[in-house]
Amino acid sequence: MALAEAILVCLTDRPMSGYDLAKTFDASIGFFWRASHQQVYRELARLRDRGLVDSREIEQSGRPNRIIHTITDAGEDVVHAWSLKPCRMPSVKDELLVKLYALDHVDIPVLHEQLDIRLDQHRAKLAAYHRIKEKFYDGQDLTRTQKGKLIALTMGISNESEMVKSLGKAITMLGEIDAQS
Amino acid sequence: MALAEAILVCLTDRPMSGYDLAKTFDASIGFFWRASHQQVYRELARLRDRGLVDSREIEQSGRPNRIIHTITDAGEDVVHAWSLKPCRMPSVKDELLVKLYALDHVDIPVLHEQLDIRLDQHRAKLAAYHRIKEKFYDGQDLTRTQKGKLIALTMGISNESEMVKSLGKAITMLGEIDAQS
DNA sequence: AATCTATATGCAATTATGTGCATAGCGGTT
DNA sequence: AACCGCTATGCACATAATTGCATATAGATT
């Protein structure tokens, strides 16, 4: 149930609407915890019911009213309590690796394409991380929160650039197998 | 629903009981797709209902009877069709990174411990991968299937060793923040 | 004039995953 | 003698996540 906490964490920064949060989950915090807009709205309703956010509607003309959610003291307590609890290992579920594992039962040219696509996706992610790093975290005077975000981002960059490298290697290895048979 | 396919892939190797499969998901294929024994048994029942595996009970004395599941032709067709479908990006969900992201709302000494624990977990995984690689894949005469598994394993090793490196860096960075405040 | 994108919210149904429990005998340890 | 771990299966309940749908309007593009 750490989606609740991820949302609360976002709201410690500033009060936001569900729409804003959904966009945040498409970028920044979404790099570490993915969630769809439906999930966000559902979880916000629960947080409201549990008294962890204070939700108030803002009148707008021309478009649907926004509902701005503010974290409450109870919400901040929940975040702190969560920070003390042990972290789970992220659960691994990668179809591409399963396909490599099952090489003999798989269409090799198609797998090749799929590896190329994945490589592009990781390259794109890496580029996005670098842009964000340069734009927001390359000055010297960073606040503590910014430093935390920079550490997370740095880990993201390491992982993505390693993925790019190891996918390259995997494609080469697959090519060699292909050539032999 | 790729748990179904992951199970079918295991059964292309040899017919297995649910118990065997559960153990396989605790190791080898479990490195790329995690599943609990309950999940495996439930999915096997579904595969049986869909006619993708053939399940027959083997009498045993002294312990519960085993049910051996064999992949059917229909099952193999499903695996092949799945191999043609595009792969999803694995969904990222890492509490530890969320905690780094939320540094200002988190207990720092506890986070330090959690990073250390995670570092140990990745070191353990890396060591396990290396042991498997040396034991099964360091000879020269590898079959095609083995080569596929080796590629997957090699990617696992790259990722884990990068995780070890970047967690080390993260711990250092966190230490520097701690010292300053 | 019609379509597309962005804003803004959310329900309903299905599928997937996780947690706890239940059964039961064998063999080894304390 | 009591307990633990391994073998072997699975149900039931609870929580989480995905997918498709639904509504409504402004402004820009084709």
Coordinates of C-alpha atoms (C1' of nucleotides) in Angstrom, one line a residue:
Chain A
M1 CA 0.0 0.0 0.0
A2 CA 2.9 2.3 -0.6
L3 CA 1.0 4.2 -3.3
A4 CA -0.7 6.0 -0.4
E5 CA 2.7 7.0 1.0
A6 CA 4.1 8.0 -2.4
I7 CA 1.1 10.3 -2.9
L8 CA 1.5 11.8 0.6
V9 CA 5.2 12.4 -0.1
C10 CA 4.2 14.4 -3.2
L11 CA 1.8 16.4 -1.2
T12 CA 4.4 17.3 1.4
D13 CA 5.9 19.4 -1.4
R14 CA 2.7 21.4 -2.1
P15 CA -1.0 20.8 -2.2
M16 CA -2.1 19.3 -5.5
S17 CA -5.1 18.2 -7.5
G18 CA -5.5 14.6 -8.7
Y19 CA -4.7 15.7 -12.1
D20 CA -1.4 17.3 -10.9
L21 CA -0.6 14.1 -9.0
A22 CA -1.3 11.9 -12.0
K23 CA 1.1 14.1 -14.0
T24 CA 3.7 13.8 -11.3
F25 CA 3.4 10.1 -11.4
D26 CA 4.0 10.2 -15.1
A27 CA 7.3 11.9 -14.4
S28 CA 9.5 12.7 -11.3
I29 CA 8.2 10.3 -8.7
G30 CA 6.9 8.0 -11.4
F31 CA 10.5 7.1 -12.1
F32 CA 10.5 5.2 -8.8
W33 CA 6.9 4.3 -8.4
R34 CA 4.5 4.0 -11.3
A35 CA 0.8 4.7 -11.1
S36 CA -2.1 5.4 -13.5
H37 CA -4.4 8.3 -13.0
Q38 CA -7.3 6.0 -12.1
Q39 CA -5.1 4.5 -9.3
V40 CA -4.3 8.0 -8.1
Y41 CA -7.9 9.2 -7.9
R42 CA -9.0 6.0 -6.1
E43 CA -6.2 6.3 -3.6
L44 CA -6.9 10.0 -3.0
A45 CA -10.5 9.0 -2.1
R46 CA -9.2 6.5 0.4
L47 CA -6.7 9.0 1.9
R48 CA -9.6 11.5 2.3
D49 CA -11.7 8.9 4.1
R50 CA -8.8 8.1 6.4
G51 CA -8.3 11.8 7.2
L52 CA -4.8 11.9 5.8
V53 CA -5.5 14.6 3.2
D54 CA -7.9 17.6 3.3
S55 CA -9.7 17.9 0.0
R56 CA -11.4 21.1 -1.2
E57 CA -13.1 21.9 -4.4
I58 CA -12.0 25.0 -6.4
E59 CA -14.6 26.6 -8.7
Q60 CA -13.5 26.9 -12.3
S61 CA -15.3 28.0 -15.4
G62 CA -14.9 26.4 -18.7
R63 CA -13.5 23.2 -17.3
P64 CA -14.2 20.8 -14.5
N65 CA -13.6 22.0 -11.0
R66 CA -10.3 21.1 -9.5
I67 CA -10.1 19.4 -6.1
I68 CA -7.0 20.4 -4.2
H69 CA -5.6 17.9 -1.7
T70 CA -3.5 19.1 1.2
I71 CA -1.7 16.7 3.6
T72 CA -2.9 16.8 7.2
D73 CA -0.9 16.3 10.4
A74 CA -2.2 12.7 10.5
G75 CA -0.9 12.3 7.0
E76 CA 2.5 13.5 8.0
D77 CA 2.6 11.1 10.9
V78 CA 1.8 8.2 8.5
V79 CA 4.7 9.2 6.3
H80 CA 7.1 9.3 9.2
A81 CA 5.9 5.9 10.5
W82 CA 6.3 4.5 7.0
S83 CA 9.8 5.8 6.9
L84 CA 10.7 3.6 9.8
K85 CA 9.3 0.4 8.3
P86 CA 11.7 -1.9 6.4
C87 CA 11.7 -1.6 2.6
R88 CA 10.7 -4.5 0.4
M89 CA 12.8 -5.7 -2.4
P90 CA 11.2 -4.5 -5.6
S91 CA 9.5 -7.5 -7.3
V92 CA 11.2 -8.5 -10.5
K93 CA 8.9 -9.2 -13.5
D94 CA 10.5 -8.8 -16.8
E95 CA 9.0 -10.5 -19.8
L96 CA 12.0 -9.8 -22.0
L97 CA 14.3 -11.7 -19.7
V98 CA 11.8 -14.6 -19.6
K99 CA 11.9 -14.6 -23.4
L100 CA 15.7 -14.8 -23.4
Y101 CA 15.4 -17.6 -20.8
A102 CA 13.1 -19.4 -23.2
L103 CA 15.2 -18.7 -26.3
D104 CA 14.4 -22.1 -27.9
H105 CA 10.7 -21.5 -27.9
V106 CA 10.7 -17.9 -29.1
D107 CA 10.9 -16.2 -32.5
I108 CA 14.5 -14.9 -32.7
P109 CA 14.1 -12.1 -35.2
V110 CA 11.1 -10.8 -33.2
L111 CA 13.1 -11.1 -30.0
H112 CA 15.8 -9.1 -31.7
E113 CA 13.4 -6.3 -32.4
Q114 CA 12.0 -6.4 -28.9
L115 CA 15.5 -6.0 -27.5
D116 CA 16.1 -3.0 -29.8
I117 CA 12.9 -1.4 -28.7
R118 CA 13.8 -1.9 -25.1
L119 CA 17.2 -0.5 -25.7
D120 CA 15.6 2.7 -27.1
Q121 CA 13.3 2.9 -24.2
H122 CA 16.2 2.8 -21.7
R123 CA 18.1 5.3 -23.8
A124 CA 15.1 7.7 -23.7
K125 CA 14.8 7.3 -20.0
L126 CA 18.5 8.0 -19.5
A127 CA 18.3 11.1 -21.6
A128 CA 15.3 12.3 -19.7
Y129 CA 17.1 11.8 -16.4
H130 CA 20.1 13.7 -17.6
R131 CA 18.0 16.6 -18.8
I132 CA 16.3 16.8 -15.4
K133 CA 19.6 16.5 -13.6
E134 CA 21.2 19.3 -15.6
K135 CA 18.1 21.5 -15.3
F136 CA 17.4 21.2 -11.6
Y137 CA 20.3 19.7 -9.7
D138 CA 23.5 20.9 -11.3
G139 CA 23.8 24.1 -9.3
Q140 CA 25.7 24.0 -6.1
D141 CA 23.3 25.3 -3.5
L142 CA 20.9 22.4 -3.0
T143 CA 18.5 22.0 -0.2
R144 CA 18.4 18.8 1.7
T145 CA 15.3 17.6 -0.1
Q146 CA 16.9 18.4 -3.4
K147 CA 19.9 16.4 -2.4
G148 CA 17.7 13.4 -1.6
K149 CA 16.1 13.7 -5.0
L150 CA 19.5 14.0 -6.6
I151 CA 20.6 10.7 -4.9
A152 CA 17.6 8.9 -6.2
L153 CA 18.1 10.4 -9.7
T154 CA 21.8 9.5 -9.7
M155 CA 20.8 5.9 -8.9
G156 CA 18.3 6.0 -11.7
I157 CA 21.0 7.3 -14.1
S158 CA 23.4 4.5 -13.1
N159 CA 20.8 1.8 -13.5
E160 CA 19.6 3.1 -16.9
S161 CA 23.1 3.5 -18.3
E162 CA 23.9 0.0 -17.1
M163 CA 20.8 -1.3 -18.8
V164 CA 21.8 0.4 -22.0
K165 CA 25.2 -1.3 -21.8
S166 CA 24.0 -4.7 -20.9
L167 CA 21.2 -4.7 -23.5
G168 CA 23.9 -3.8 -26.1
K169 CA 25.9 -6.8 -24.9
A170 CA 22.8 -9.1 -25.0
I171 CA 22.0 -8.0 -28.6
T172 CA 25.6 -8.8 -29.6
M173 CA 25.4 -12.2 -27.9
L174 CA 22.1 -13.0 -29.5
G175 CA 23.5 -12.0 -32.9
E176 CA 26.4 -14.5 -32.4
I177 CA 24.0 -17.3 -31.7
D178 CA 21.9 -16.4 -34.7
A179 CA 25.0 -16.4 -37.0
Q180 CA 26.1 -19.8 -35.8
S181 CA 22.8 -21.6 -36.5
Chain B
M1 CA -0.9 -12.6 -17.4
A2 CA 2.6 -13.6 -18.2
L3 CA 2.8 -15.9 -15.2
A4 CA 1.0 -18.4 -17.3
E5 CA 3.7 -18.1 -20.0
A6 CA 6.5 -18.3 -17.5
I7 CA 5.1 -21.5 -16.1
L8 CA 4.6 -22.9 -19.6
V9 CA 8.2 -22.0 -20.5
C10 CA 9.4 -24.0 -17.5
L11 CA 7.3 -27.0 -18.6
T12 CA 8.9 -26.9 -22.0
D13 CA 12.1 -28.1 -20.3
R14 CA 10.5 -31.0 -18.5
P15 CA 7.1 -32.0 -16.9
M16 CA 7.0 -30.8 -13.3
S17 CA 4.8 -30.8 -10.3
G18 CA 3.5 -27.6 -8.7
Y19 CA 6.1 -28.1 -6.0
D20 CA 8.9 -28.3 -8.5
L21 CA 7.7 -25.2 -10.3
A22 CA 7.4 -23.3 -7.0
K23 CA 11.0 -24.1 -6.3
T24 CA 12.0 -23.1 -9.8
F25 CA 10.3 -19.8 -9.2
D26 CA 12.3 -19.4 -6.0
A27 CA 15.5 -19.7 -8.1
S28 CA 16.4 -19.7 -11.8
I29 CA 13.3 -18.2 -13.6
G30 CA 12.4 -16.5 -10.3
F31 CA 15.3 -14.1 -11.0
F32 CA 13.3 -12.7 -13.9
W33 CA 9.7 -13.3 -12.7
R34 CA 8.8 -13.7 -9.1
A35 CA 5.9 -15.9 -8.0
S36 CA 4.8 -17.5 -4.7
H37 CA 3.8 -21.2 -4.5
Q38 CA 0.1 -20.2 -4.0
Q39 CA 0.3 -18.2 -7.2
V40 CA 1.8 -21.1 -9.1
Y41 CA -0.8 -23.6 -7.9
R42 CA -3.6 -21.3 -8.8
E43 CA -2.2 -20.6 -12.3
L44 CA -1.7 -24.3 -12.9
A45 CA -5.4 -25.0 -12.2
R46 CA -6.2 -22.3 -14.8
L47 CA -3.8 -23.7 -17.3
R48 CA -5.4 -27.1 -16.8
D49 CA -8.8 -25.6 -17.4
R50 CA -7.6 -24.0 -20.6
G51 CA -6.1 -27.3 -21.8
L52 CA -2.6 -25.9 -21.9
V53 CA -1.2 -28.5 -19.6
D54 CA -2.0 -32.1 -19.0
S55 CA -2.0 -32.9 -15.3
R56 CA -1.8 -36.4 -13.8
E57 CA -1.5 -37.6 -10.3
I58 CA 1.3 -39.9 -9.3
E59 CA 0.7 -42.2 -6.3
Q60 CA 3.3 -41.8 -3.5
S61 CA 3.4 -43.4 -0.1
G62 CA 4.5 -41.5 3.0
R63 CA 3.9 -38.1 1.5
P64 CA 1.1 -36.4 -0.5
N65 CA 0.7 -37.5 -4.1
R66 CA 2.4 -35.4 -6.7
I67 CA 0.6 -34.0 -9.7
I68 CA 2.8 -33.9 -12.8
H69 CA 2.0 -31.2 -15.3
T70 CA 3.0 -31.6 -18.9
I71 CA 2.7 -28.9 -21.6
T72 CA 0.3 -29.7 -24.4
D73 CA 0.5 -28.7 -28.1
A74 CA -2.0 -26.0 -27.4
G75 CA 0.3 -24.8 -24.6
E76 CA 3.3 -24.6 -26.9
D77 CA 1.2 -22.6 -29.4
V78 CA 0.4 -20.1 -26.6
V79 CA 4.1 -19.8 -25.8
H80 CA 4.9 -19.1 -29.5
A81 CA 2.1 -16.6 -29.9
W82 CA 3.3 -14.8 -26.7
S83 CA 6.8 -14.6 -28.0
L84 CA 5.5 -12.5 -30.9
K85 CA 3.7 -10.0 -28.7
P86 CA 5.6 -6.8 -27.6
C87 CA 7.1 -6.8 -24.1
R88 CA 6.0 -4.4 -21.5
M89 CA 8.5 -2.3 -19.6
P90 CA 8.8 -3.8 -16.2
S91 CA 6.9 -1.5 -13.8
V92 CA 9.1 0.2 -11.3
K93 CA 8.1 0.2 -7.7
D94 CA 10.9 0.8 -5.2
E95 CA 10.1 2.1 -1.8
L96 CA 13.7 2.8 -1.1
L97 CA 14.0 5.3 -3.9
V98 CA 10.7 6.9 -2.8
K99 CA 12.3 7.3 0.6
L100 CA 15.4 9.0 -0.8
Y101 CA 13.1 11.2 -2.9
A102 CA 11.3 12.2 0.4
L103 CA 14.5 12.6 2.3
D104 CA 13.2 15.5 4.4
H105 CA 10.3 13.5 5.8
V106 CA 12.2 10.4 6.6
D107 CA 14.3 9.2 9.6
I108 CA 17.9 9.4 8.2
P109 CA 19.7 6.9 10.5
V110 CA 16.9 4.4 9.7
L111 CA 17.2 5.1 6.0
H112 CA 21.0 4.5 6.3
E113 CA 20.3 1.0 7.8
Q114 CA 17.8 0.3 5.0
L115 CA 20.3 1.2 2.4
D116 CA 22.8 -1.1 4.0
I117 CA 20.3 -3.9 4.1
R118 CA 19.5 -3.4 0.5
L119 CA 23.2 -3.4 -0.4
D120 CA 23.6 -6.8 1.3
Q121 CA 20.6 -8.2 -0.5
H122 CA 22.0 -7.2 -3.9
R123 CA 25.5 -8.5 -3.0
A124 CA 23.8 -11.8 -2.0
K125 CA 21.9 -12.0 -5.3
L126 CA 25.1 -11.1 -7.3
A127 CA 27.0 -13.9 -5.5
A128 CA 24.2 -16.4 -6.2
Y129 CA 24.3 -15.4 -9.9
H130 CA 28.0 -15.9 -10.1
R131 CA 27.8 -19.3 -8.4
I132 CA 25.2 -20.4 -11.0
K133 CA 27.2 -19.0 -13.9
E134 CA 30.3 -20.8 -12.8
K135 CA 28.5 -24.1 -12.1
F136 CA 26.3 -24.3 -15.2
Y137 CA 27.5 -22.0 -17.9
D138 CA 31.2 -21.7 -17.8
G139 CA 31.9 -24.7 -20.0
Q140 CA 32.3 -24.1 -23.8
D141 CA 29.8 -26.4 -25.3
L142 CA 26.5 -24.8 -24.6
T143 CA 23.2 -25.6 -26.2
R144 CA 21.1 -22.8 -27.7
T145 CA 18.7 -22.9 -24.7
Q146 CA 21.7 -22.6 -22.4
K147 CA 23.0 -19.7 -24.3
G148 CA 19.7 -17.9 -23.9
K149 CA 19.8 -18.5 -20.2
L150 CA 23.3 -17.3 -20.1
I151 CA 22.4 -14.0 -21.7
A152 CA 19.6 -13.5 -19.2
L153 CA 21.9 -14.4 -16.4
T154 CA 24.6 -12.0 -17.7
M155 CA 22.1 -9.2 -17.7
G156 CA 21.2 -10.1 -14.2
I157 CA 24.8 -10.0 -13.1
S158 CA 25.4 -6.6 -14.8
N159 CA 22.3 -5.1 -13.1
E160 CA 23.1 -6.4 -9.7
S161 CA 26.7 -5.3 -9.8
E162 CA 25.6 -1.9 -10.9
M163 CA 23.1 -1.8 -8.1
V164 CA 25.9 -2.7 -5.6
K165 CA 28.0 0.1 -7.0
S166 CA 25.3 2.8 -7.1
L167 CA 24.0 1.9 -3.6
G168 CA 27.5 2.4 -2.3
K169 CA 27.6 5.8 -4.0
A170 CA 24.2 6.6 -2.5
I171 CA 25.3 5.7 1.0
T172 CA 28.4 7.9 0.6
M173 CA 26.2 10.8 -0.6
L174 CA 23.8 10.4 2.2
G175 CA 26.7 10.3 4.7
E176 CA 27.9 13.6 3.4
I177 CA 24.5 15.2 3.8
D178 CA 24.3 13.9 7.3
A179 CA 27.8 15.2 8.2
Q180 CA 26.9 18.7 7.0
S181 CA 23.7 19.0 9.1
Chain C
dA1 C1' -17.1 21.4 -39.8
dA2 C1' -14.7 17.8 -37.7
dT3 C1' -11.0 16.2 -35.2
dC4 C1' -7.5 16.4 -31.7
dT5 C1' -5.3 17.7 -27.4
dA6 C1' -5.5 19.3 -22.9
dT7 C1' -8.0 19.9 -18.6
dA8 C1' -10.4 17.4 -14.8
dT9 C1' -12.8 13.8 -12.6
dG10 C1' -14.1 9.2 -11.6
dC11 C1' -16.9 4.3 -11.8
dA12 C1' -17.1 -0.7 -12.9
dA13 C1' -15.3 -5.0 -14.0
dT14 C1' -11.7 -7.8 -14.4
dT15 C1' -7.2 -9.6 -13.5
dA16 C1' -3.2 -10.1 -10.5
dT17 C1' -0.9 -10.4 -6.2
dG18 C1' -0.2 -11.1 -1.3
dT19 C1' -1.3 -13.0 3.4
dG20 C1' -2.9 -16.4 6.4
dC21 C1' -4.4 -20.8 7.1
dA22 C1' -5.1 -26.0 6.6
dT23 C1' -3.5 -30.8 6.1
dA24 C1' -0.2 -34.6 6.9
dG25 C1' 3.6 -37.9 7.4
dC26 C1' 8.7 -38.6 7.3
dG27 C1' 13.3 -37.8 9.2
dG28 C1' 16.5 -35.3 11.9
dT29 C1' 17.7 -32.4 15.9
dT30 C1' 17.6 -30.7 20.9
Chain D
dA1 C1' 9.3 -36.5 23.7
dA2 C1' 8.7 -32.2 21.5
dC3 C1' 9.9 -29.4 17.8
dC4 C1' 11.5 -28.1 13.2
dG5 C1' 12.1 -28.5 8.3
dC6 C1' 11.0 -30.8 4.0
dT7 C1' 7.7 -32.7 0.8
dA8 C1' 3.1 -31.6 -1.4
dT9 C1' -1.2 -29.6 -2.2
dG10 C1' -4.4 -25.9 -2.1
dC11 C1' -8.6 -22.6 -0.3
dA12 C1' -10.2 -18.1 1.3
dC13 C1' -9.9 -13.5 2.0
dA14 C1' -7.9 -9.1 1.2
dT15 C1' -5.5 -5.7 -1.3
dA16 C1' -3.7 -3.8 -5.6
dA17 C1' -3.5 -3.0 -10.5
dT18 C1' -5.2 -2.9 -15.2
dT19 C1' -8.5 -1.9 -18.8
dG20 C1' -12.3 0.1 -20.6
dC21 C1' -15.6 3.4 -20.2
dA22 C1' -18.0 7.9 -19.1
dT23 C1' -18.5 13.0 -18.8
dA24 C1' -17.7 17.9 -20.2
dT25 C1' -15.6 22.1 -22.3
dA26 C1' -12.0 25.2 -24.3
dG27 C1' -8.8 26.0 -27.9
dA28 C1' -6.0 24.7 -31.7
dT29 C1' -5.4 22.2 -35.9
dT30 C1' -6.7 20.1 -40.4

